Short mmCIF file of C-alpha atoms and ligand atoms in Angstrom, two decimals:
data_model
loop_
_atom_site.label_atom_id
_atom_site.label_comp_id
_atom_site.label_asym_id
_atom_site.label_seq_id
_atom_site.Cartn_x
_atom_site.Cartn_y
_atom_site.Cartn_z
CA LEU A 1 24.62 -15.41 -15.55
CA LEU A 2 26.55 -12.56 -14.02
CA GLN A 3 25.91 -10.45 -17.09
CA LEU A 4 22.20 -10.99 -16.71
CA SER A 5 21.86 -10.61 -12.97
CA ALA A 6 23.79 -7.36 -12.66
CA PRO A 7 21.24 -5.31 -14.64
CA LEU A 8 18.41 -7.05 -12.77
CA PHE A 9 20.06 -6.21 -9.50
CA MET A 10 20.42 -2.59 -10.61
CA LEU A 11 16.79 -2.51 -11.67
CA GLY A 12 15.69 -3.79 -8.26
CA MET A 13 17.78 -1.16 -6.57
CA MET A 14 16.39 1.59 -8.77
CA TYR A 15 12.85 0.41 -8.11
CA ARG A 16 13.40 0.60 -4.37
CA GLU A 17 14.90 4.04 -4.67
CA VAL A 18 12.07 5.37 -6.79
CA LYS A 19 9.56 3.95 -4.35
CA GLN A 20 11.37 5.55 -1.45
CA ALA A 21 11.47 8.81 -3.35
CA LEU A 22 7.69 8.70 -3.74
CA THR A 23 7.23 8.07 -0.05
CA ASN A 24 9.36 11.08 0.83
CA MET A 25 7.92 13.27 -1.88
CA GLU A 26 5.83 15.49 0.35
CA ARG A 27 8.76 16.20 2.59
CA LEU A 28 10.90 16.87 -0.43
CA PHE A 29 8.41 19.39 -1.79
CA ASP A 30 8.41 21.01 1.60
CA LEU A 31 12.17 21.26 1.60
CA LEU A 32 12.44 22.51 -1.93
CA ASP A 33 9.52 24.79 -1.21
CA GLU A 34 8.94 25.25 -4.87
CA ARG A 35 8.22 22.83 -7.63
CA GLN A 36 9.12 23.56 -11.22
CA ASP A 37 5.53 23.43 -12.46
CA VAL A 38 3.87 25.28 -9.57
CA ARG A 39 5.10 28.85 -9.57
CA ASP A 40 3.85 32.17 -8.21
CA SER A 41 2.32 34.37 -10.85
CA SER A 42 3.88 37.83 -11.05
CA ASP A 43 0.80 39.43 -9.45
CA ALA A 44 0.27 36.74 -6.79
CA GLU A 45 -1.49 37.98 -3.66
CA VAL A 46 -0.65 37.30 -0.04
CA LEU A 47 -3.24 35.22 1.81
CA ALA A 48 -4.01 37.20 4.94
CA SER A 49 -7.35 35.93 6.28
CA SER A 50 -7.26 34.41 9.74
CA HIS A 51 -10.66 32.70 9.35
CA PRO A 52 -10.78 31.63 5.73
CA THR A 53 -13.42 29.73 3.82
CA VAL A 54 -12.16 27.00 1.50
CA ALA A 55 -14.07 26.06 -1.65
CA PHE A 56 -13.49 23.20 -4.08
CA ARG A 57 -15.45 23.81 -7.30
CA ASN A 58 -15.87 20.94 -9.73
CA VAL A 59 -12.24 19.92 -9.21
CA ARG A 60 -10.79 17.41 -11.61
CA PHE A 61 -7.29 16.06 -11.26
CA GLY A 62 -5.02 13.19 -12.24
CA TYR A 63 -1.35 12.62 -11.41
CA ASP A 64 -1.17 11.17 -14.89
CA PRO A 65 -3.35 12.82 -17.56
CA ARG A 66 -4.39 9.35 -18.71
CA ARG A 67 -5.86 8.46 -15.32
CA GLU A 68 -8.26 10.90 -13.69
CA ILE A 69 -8.29 10.54 -9.89
CA LEU A 70 -10.72 13.31 -8.84
CA LYS A 71 -13.77 13.42 -11.05
CA GLY A 72 -15.57 16.64 -10.16
CA ILE A 73 -15.27 17.48 -6.48
CA ASP A 74 -17.49 20.20 -4.98
CA PHE A 75 -17.54 21.23 -1.36
CA GLU A 76 -16.97 24.15 0.93
CA ILE A 77 -15.42 24.42 4.38
CA ALA A 78 -17.02 27.42 6.05
CA SER A 79 -14.76 29.66 8.09
CA GLY A 80 -13.80 27.94 11.33
CA SER A 81 -15.77 24.77 10.58
CA THR A 82 -14.70 21.16 10.12
CA VAL A 83 -15.32 19.01 7.07
CA ALA A 84 -14.43 15.33 7.30
CA VAL A 85 -13.69 13.03 4.40
CA VAL A 86 -14.12 9.27 4.63
CA GLY A 87 -13.95 6.51 2.05
CA HIS A 88 -11.97 3.50 0.95
CA SER A 89 -8.24 3.80 0.52
CA GLY A 90 -7.42 4.96 -2.98
CA SER A 91 -10.66 6.94 -3.31
CA GLY A 92 -8.73 10.24 -3.52
CA LYS A 93 -8.90 11.64 0.02
CA SER A 94 -5.22 12.52 0.43
CA THR A 95 -5.22 13.98 -3.06
CA LEU A 96 -7.66 16.65 -1.80
CA ALA A 97 -5.13 17.59 0.87
CA ARG A 98 -2.24 17.68 -1.61
CA LEU A 99 -4.18 19.97 -3.93
CA LEU A 100 -5.17 22.32 -1.12
CA TYR A 101 -1.50 22.61 -0.13
CA ARG A 102 -0.81 23.10 -3.83
CA PHE A 103 1.65 20.30 -4.29
CA TYR A 104 -0.17 20.08 -7.62
CA ASP A 105 -2.51 22.30 -9.61
CA VAL A 106 -6.00 21.14 -10.55
CA ASP A 107 -6.66 20.08 -14.14
CA ALA A 108 -10.14 21.61 -14.19
CA GLY A 109 -12.38 23.51 -11.79
CA SER A 110 -10.83 25.51 -8.98
CA ILE A 111 -9.86 25.65 -5.35
CA ALA A 112 -10.30 29.01 -3.67
CA ILE A 113 -9.66 30.48 -0.24
CA ASP A 114 -11.94 33.38 0.62
CA GLY A 115 -12.72 33.60 -3.07
CA HIS A 116 -9.06 33.79 -4.15
CA ASP A 117 -8.00 31.01 -6.47
CA LEU A 118 -4.96 29.20 -5.03
CA ARG A 119 -3.09 29.98 -8.23
CA ALA A 120 -3.49 33.71 -7.49
CA LEU A 121 -1.89 33.43 -4.04
CA THR A 122 1.79 33.35 -3.16
CA GLN A 123 2.89 29.84 -2.22
CA ALA A 124 4.68 31.16 0.83
CA SER A 125 1.50 32.70 2.25
CA LEU A 126 -0.62 29.69 1.25
CA ARG A 127 1.70 27.15 2.85
CA GLY A 128 2.32 29.40 5.82
CA SER A 129 -1.44 29.36 6.48
CA ILE A 130 -1.86 25.58 6.35
CA ALA A 131 -0.58 22.91 8.71
CA ILE A 132 -0.85 19.23 7.88
CA VAL A 133 -0.79 16.53 10.54
CA PRO A 134 -0.19 13.34 8.55
CA GLN A 135 -0.47 9.70 9.56
CA ASP A 136 3.27 9.33 9.73
CA THR A 137 5.05 12.47 10.74
CA VAL A 138 8.48 12.92 9.22
CA LEU A 139 11.03 13.67 11.90
CA PHE A 140 14.33 15.15 10.89
CA ASN A 141 17.61 13.76 12.10
CA ASP A 142 18.02 16.65 14.48
CA SER A 143 17.01 17.64 18.00
CA ILE A 144 13.45 17.28 19.23
CA GLY A 145 13.39 21.07 19.70
CA TYR A 146 14.34 21.57 16.04
CA ASN A 147 11.60 19.20 15.01
CA ILE A 148 8.98 21.30 16.80
CA ARG A 149 10.47 24.61 15.69
CA TYR A 150 10.22 23.44 12.07
CA GLY A 151 6.60 24.62 12.31
CA ARG A 152 7.84 28.21 12.47
CA PRO A 153 11.65 28.51 12.41
CA GLU A 154 11.70 32.08 13.73
CA ALA A 155 9.75 31.14 16.89
CA GLY A 156 11.32 31.91 20.25
CA GLU A 157 12.34 29.33 22.85
CA ASP A 158 9.35 30.18 25.04
CA GLU A 159 6.96 29.68 22.12
CA VAL A 160 8.44 26.25 21.38
CA VAL A 161 7.96 25.28 25.03
CA ALA A 162 4.40 26.63 25.08
CA ALA A 163 3.52 24.59 21.99
CA ALA A 164 5.11 21.46 23.52
CA ARG A 165 3.15 22.00 26.73
CA ALA A 166 -0.12 22.37 24.84
CA ALA A 167 0.63 19.18 22.92
CA HIS A 168 1.38 17.40 26.24
CA ILE A 169 4.93 16.48 25.24
CA HIS A 170 6.89 19.04 27.30
CA ASP A 171 7.15 16.90 30.46
CA PHE A 172 8.41 13.99 28.39
CA ILE A 173 11.02 16.20 26.70
CA VAL A 174 12.44 17.75 29.86
CA GLY A 175 12.79 14.20 31.24
CA LEU A 176 15.19 13.32 28.39
CA PRO A 177 18.95 13.46 29.04
CA ASP A 178 19.47 16.51 26.83
CA GLY A 179 15.96 17.93 27.01
CA TYR A 180 14.99 19.87 23.90
CA ASP A 181 18.48 19.23 22.44
CA THR A 182 18.04 15.45 22.47
CA PRO A 183 18.59 14.10 18.96
CA VAL A 184 15.76 12.08 17.42
CA GLY A 185 15.55 9.87 14.36
CA GLU A 186 17.89 7.30 12.93
CA ARG A 187 20.87 8.19 15.08
CA GLY A 188 19.00 9.30 18.17
CA LEU A 189 15.95 8.70 20.28
CA LYS A 190 13.23 6.48 18.84
CA LEU A 191 9.85 8.07 19.52
CA SER A 192 6.66 6.04 19.78
CA GLY A 193 3.82 6.72 17.35
CA GLY A 194 1.97 8.75 19.97
CA GLU A 195 5.05 10.83 20.85
CA LYS A 196 5.71 11.53 17.18
CA GLN A 197 2.13 12.72 16.72
CA ARG A 198 2.50 15.00 19.74
CA VAL A 199 5.60 16.51 18.11
CA ALA A 200 3.49 16.99 14.96
CA ILE A 201 0.75 18.69 16.99
CA ALA A 202 3.27 20.96 18.74
CA ARG A 203 4.73 21.81 15.33
CA ALA A 204 1.26 22.68 14.02
CA LEU A 205 0.39 24.71 17.13
CA LEU A 206 3.58 26.72 16.72
CA LYS A 207 2.69 27.41 13.10
CA ASN A 208 -0.71 28.67 14.29
CA PRO A 209 -2.33 28.00 10.93
CA SER A 210 -5.75 29.28 9.88
CA ILE A 211 -6.29 26.08 7.90
CA LEU A 212 -5.64 22.64 9.32
CA ILE A 213 -5.48 19.29 7.59
CA PHE A 214 -5.43 16.00 9.48
CA ASP A 215 -4.69 13.12 7.13
CA GLU A 216 -5.44 9.94 9.07
CA ALA A 217 -3.51 11.58 11.87
CA THR A 218 -4.33 8.91 14.45
CA SER A 219 -4.63 5.82 12.29
CA ALA A 220 -1.16 4.49 13.13
CA LEU A 221 -1.84 4.62 16.88
CA ASP A 222 -3.20 2.07 19.33
CA SER A 223 -6.67 2.91 20.63
CA LYS A 224 -5.45 4.33 23.94
CA SER A 225 -2.96 6.77 22.33
CA GLU A 226 -5.54 7.49 19.66
CA ARG A 227 -8.06 8.76 22.20
CA ALA A 228 -5.45 10.96 23.89
CA ILE A 229 -4.16 12.42 20.62
CA GLN A 230 -7.70 12.86 19.29
CA ALA A 231 -8.47 15.15 22.20
CA GLU A 232 -5.43 17.32 21.32
CA LEU A 233 -6.42 17.39 17.65
CA ASP A 234 -9.95 18.47 18.56
CA ARG A 235 -8.57 21.35 20.61
CA LEU A 236 -6.15 22.33 17.83
CA ALA A 237 -9.08 22.52 15.39
CA ILE A 238 -11.22 24.89 17.45
CA GLY A 239 -11.82 28.09 15.50
CA ARG A 240 -9.76 26.92 12.51
CA THR A 241 -10.97 25.92 9.08
CA THR A 242 -10.30 22.19 9.18
CA LEU A 243 -10.22 19.27 6.75
CA VAL A 244 -10.13 15.90 8.50
CA ILE A 245 -9.36 12.77 6.53
CA ALA A 246 -10.34 9.88 8.72
CA HIS A 247 -10.30 6.18 8.64
CA ARG A 248 -12.13 5.62 11.92
CA LEU A 249 -15.61 7.11 11.73
CA SER A 250 -15.84 7.65 15.49
CA THR A 251 -13.30 10.45 15.05
CA VAL A 252 -15.47 12.43 12.61
CA MET A 253 -18.91 12.12 14.24
CA ASP A 254 -18.85 15.74 15.35
CA ALA A 255 -17.74 17.24 12.03
CA ASP A 256 -19.99 19.97 10.61
CA GLN A 257 -20.12 18.01 7.39
CA ILE A 258 -18.94 14.55 6.37
CA LEU A 259 -18.13 13.71 2.75
CA VAL A 260 -18.10 10.09 1.65
CA MET A 261 -15.74 9.54 -1.28
CA ASP A 262 -15.68 6.68 -3.70
CA ALA A 263 -13.44 6.44 -6.77
CA GLY A 264 -12.85 10.19 -7.00
CA ARG A 265 -16.42 11.31 -6.40
CA ILE A 266 -18.41 12.45 -3.38
CA ILE A 267 -21.23 9.94 -3.16
CA GLU A 268 -22.84 11.08 0.11
CA ARG A 269 -22.63 14.17 2.28
CA GLY A 270 -24.18 15.39 5.51
CA THR A 271 -23.81 15.31 9.25
CA HIS A 272 -23.29 12.03 11.06
CA SER A 273 -26.98 11.75 11.96
CA GLN A 274 -28.13 12.75 8.48
CA LEU A 275 -25.87 10.13 6.91
CA ARG A 276 -27.02 7.44 9.31
CA ALA A 277 -30.63 8.29 8.49
CA LEU A 278 -29.82 8.11 4.78
CA ASP A 279 -29.03 4.44 5.35
CA GLY A 280 -26.50 4.29 2.51
CA VAL A 281 -22.76 3.69 2.28
CA TYR A 282 -21.88 5.74 5.37
CA ALA A 283 -24.50 3.94 7.47
CA GLN A 284 -23.07 0.61 6.33
CA MET A 285 -19.50 1.68 7.15
CA TRP A 286 -20.68 2.85 10.56
CA GLU A 287 -22.45 -0.43 11.36
CA LEU A 288 -19.38 -2.38 10.26
CA GLN A 289 -16.99 -0.36 12.43
CA GLN A 290 -19.32 -0.59 15.43
CA ARG A 291 -19.40 -4.37 15.08
CA GLN A 292 -15.61 -4.51 14.72
CA GLU A 293 -15.14 -2.40 17.83
CA ASP A 294 -17.58 -4.52 19.79
CA ALA A 295 -15.73 -7.63 18.67
CA ALA A 296 -12.40 -6.11 19.70
CA LEU A 297 -13.75 -5.32 23.17
CA ALA A 298 -15.38 -8.74 23.68
P1 ADP B 301 -6.65 7.91 -0.35
O1 ADP B 301 -6.00 8.96 0.46
O2 ADP B 301 -8.14 8.02 -0.41
O3 ADP B 301 -6.25 6.53 0.08
P2 ADP B 301 -5.06 8.99 -2.53
O4 ADP B 301 -5.64 10.34 -2.73
O5 ADP B 301 -3.78 8.90 -1.80
O6 ADP B 301 -6.17 8.03 -1.86
O7 ADP B 301 -4.87 8.28 -3.93
C1 ADP B 301 -5.87 8.24 -4.90
C2 ADP B 301 -5.34 7.53 -6.14
O8 ADP B 301 -4.27 8.29 -6.67
C3 ADP B 301 -4.80 6.15 -5.85
O9 ADP B 301 -5.20 5.30 -6.90
C4 ADP B 301 -3.31 6.32 -5.85
O10 ADP B 301 -2.68 5.18 -6.32
C5 ADP B 301 -3.11 7.47 -6.82
N1 ADP B 301 -1.93 8.27 -6.44
C6 ADP B 301 -1.71 8.85 -5.24
N2 ADP B 301 -0.56 9.52 -5.23
C7 ADP B 301 -0.03 9.37 -6.45
C8 ADP B 301 1.15 9.84 -7.09
N3 ADP B 301 2.03 10.61 -6.45
N4 ADP B 301 1.36 9.48 -8.38
C9 ADP B 301 0.48 8.71 -9.04
N5 ADP B 301 -0.66 8.24 -8.50
C10 ADP B 301 -0.92 8.56 -7.23
MG1 MG B 302 -4.68 8.83 2.09
#
C-alpha cells in the first residue's frame, strides 16, 4: 500500500504545484521580463507614442496548437478611446490582454500599435507603455511603498505619494504603524480587496502608461468598493488608449465600443445603445444583469 500511495501522493503534490505555477505565471513573466520564445528582433524599435492606436487584425491564437482559442479577432482601439470586451468566462477575453502585453505571440494575423507590429517593438518599451490592472493584484512580500513603486522603480518618494493620493490610499497608508514601510502580504498587513486594487491603481498611475488594460479589475469587490474603485479607474483611463475586460456590464456602458465575445470570436460590436437596439446577446445579458441587480436590491 505504501509503495502505491507514495507515487500518488507525489503526483498530487506535483499537480498542485503546477496549478500554482499557472496561477502565478503572469507575475513570473513579469519578473523574468523575457520569455525564451518571445525575443526582441535585432532591429526592434522603441515604442514612443503617448497616444497610440491599437489594432488587432484577424488574430488567431492557441496556447496549444491543437486547440485554437482566438479564431480571427479584428478590432481597433483609437488613440485615447476605450474598448470594452464582455462575454462568458473562457471566451478568450484575458487572452487578448496577454497577447497585447506580448506574453505570447499570435499564430496568425497581427497586433500593431500605431502601425508597428508588436514583434517589431522592443519588449521593454512595449511593456513600459502598458499597465494592467487585474482582478487579483499580486502584492509582493515587501513594504506597501515598494508595491506601489513597482510601477516605476526609479520614481521618487514624492511621485509615489502623489500616485497614492490620486488612488485614494495615501491617508490609509500614513495611518499605518510604519507608513509606507509597512510590510504587506503573507508576513505583514492583510489588505482588503478594495485596498489592494487601490495599490494597483497607484502602481498604474505611477507607471503613467499610454495603454491601459483592466481585466475584471473590480469583479472581486463588493458593490460599494466596486463603485468607489470604478470612479478611480474611469479617471485613470481619461486620455489613455484603454482595453476594459468586464464582467459587470454597468461598468462598460460608457465605452466607445463594446465587443461581445463568444468562443474566440467577436459576435456583436457597438456602443451600449446600439447593442441594446440590436436586441441580441448583449441585450439579453443586459436584461439578465438588470434583473439580478433588482433582485439583489429587493
Ligand atoms: P476569459 O478571460 O474570457 O475567461 P481566457 O482568455 O482566460 O478567457 O481563456 C480562454 C481559453 O483559453 C479558456 O478555455 C482557457 O481554459 C484557455 N487558457 C487560458 N489560459 C491558458 C493557458 N495558460 N494555457 C492553456 N489554456 C489556457
Ligand atoms: Mg479572464
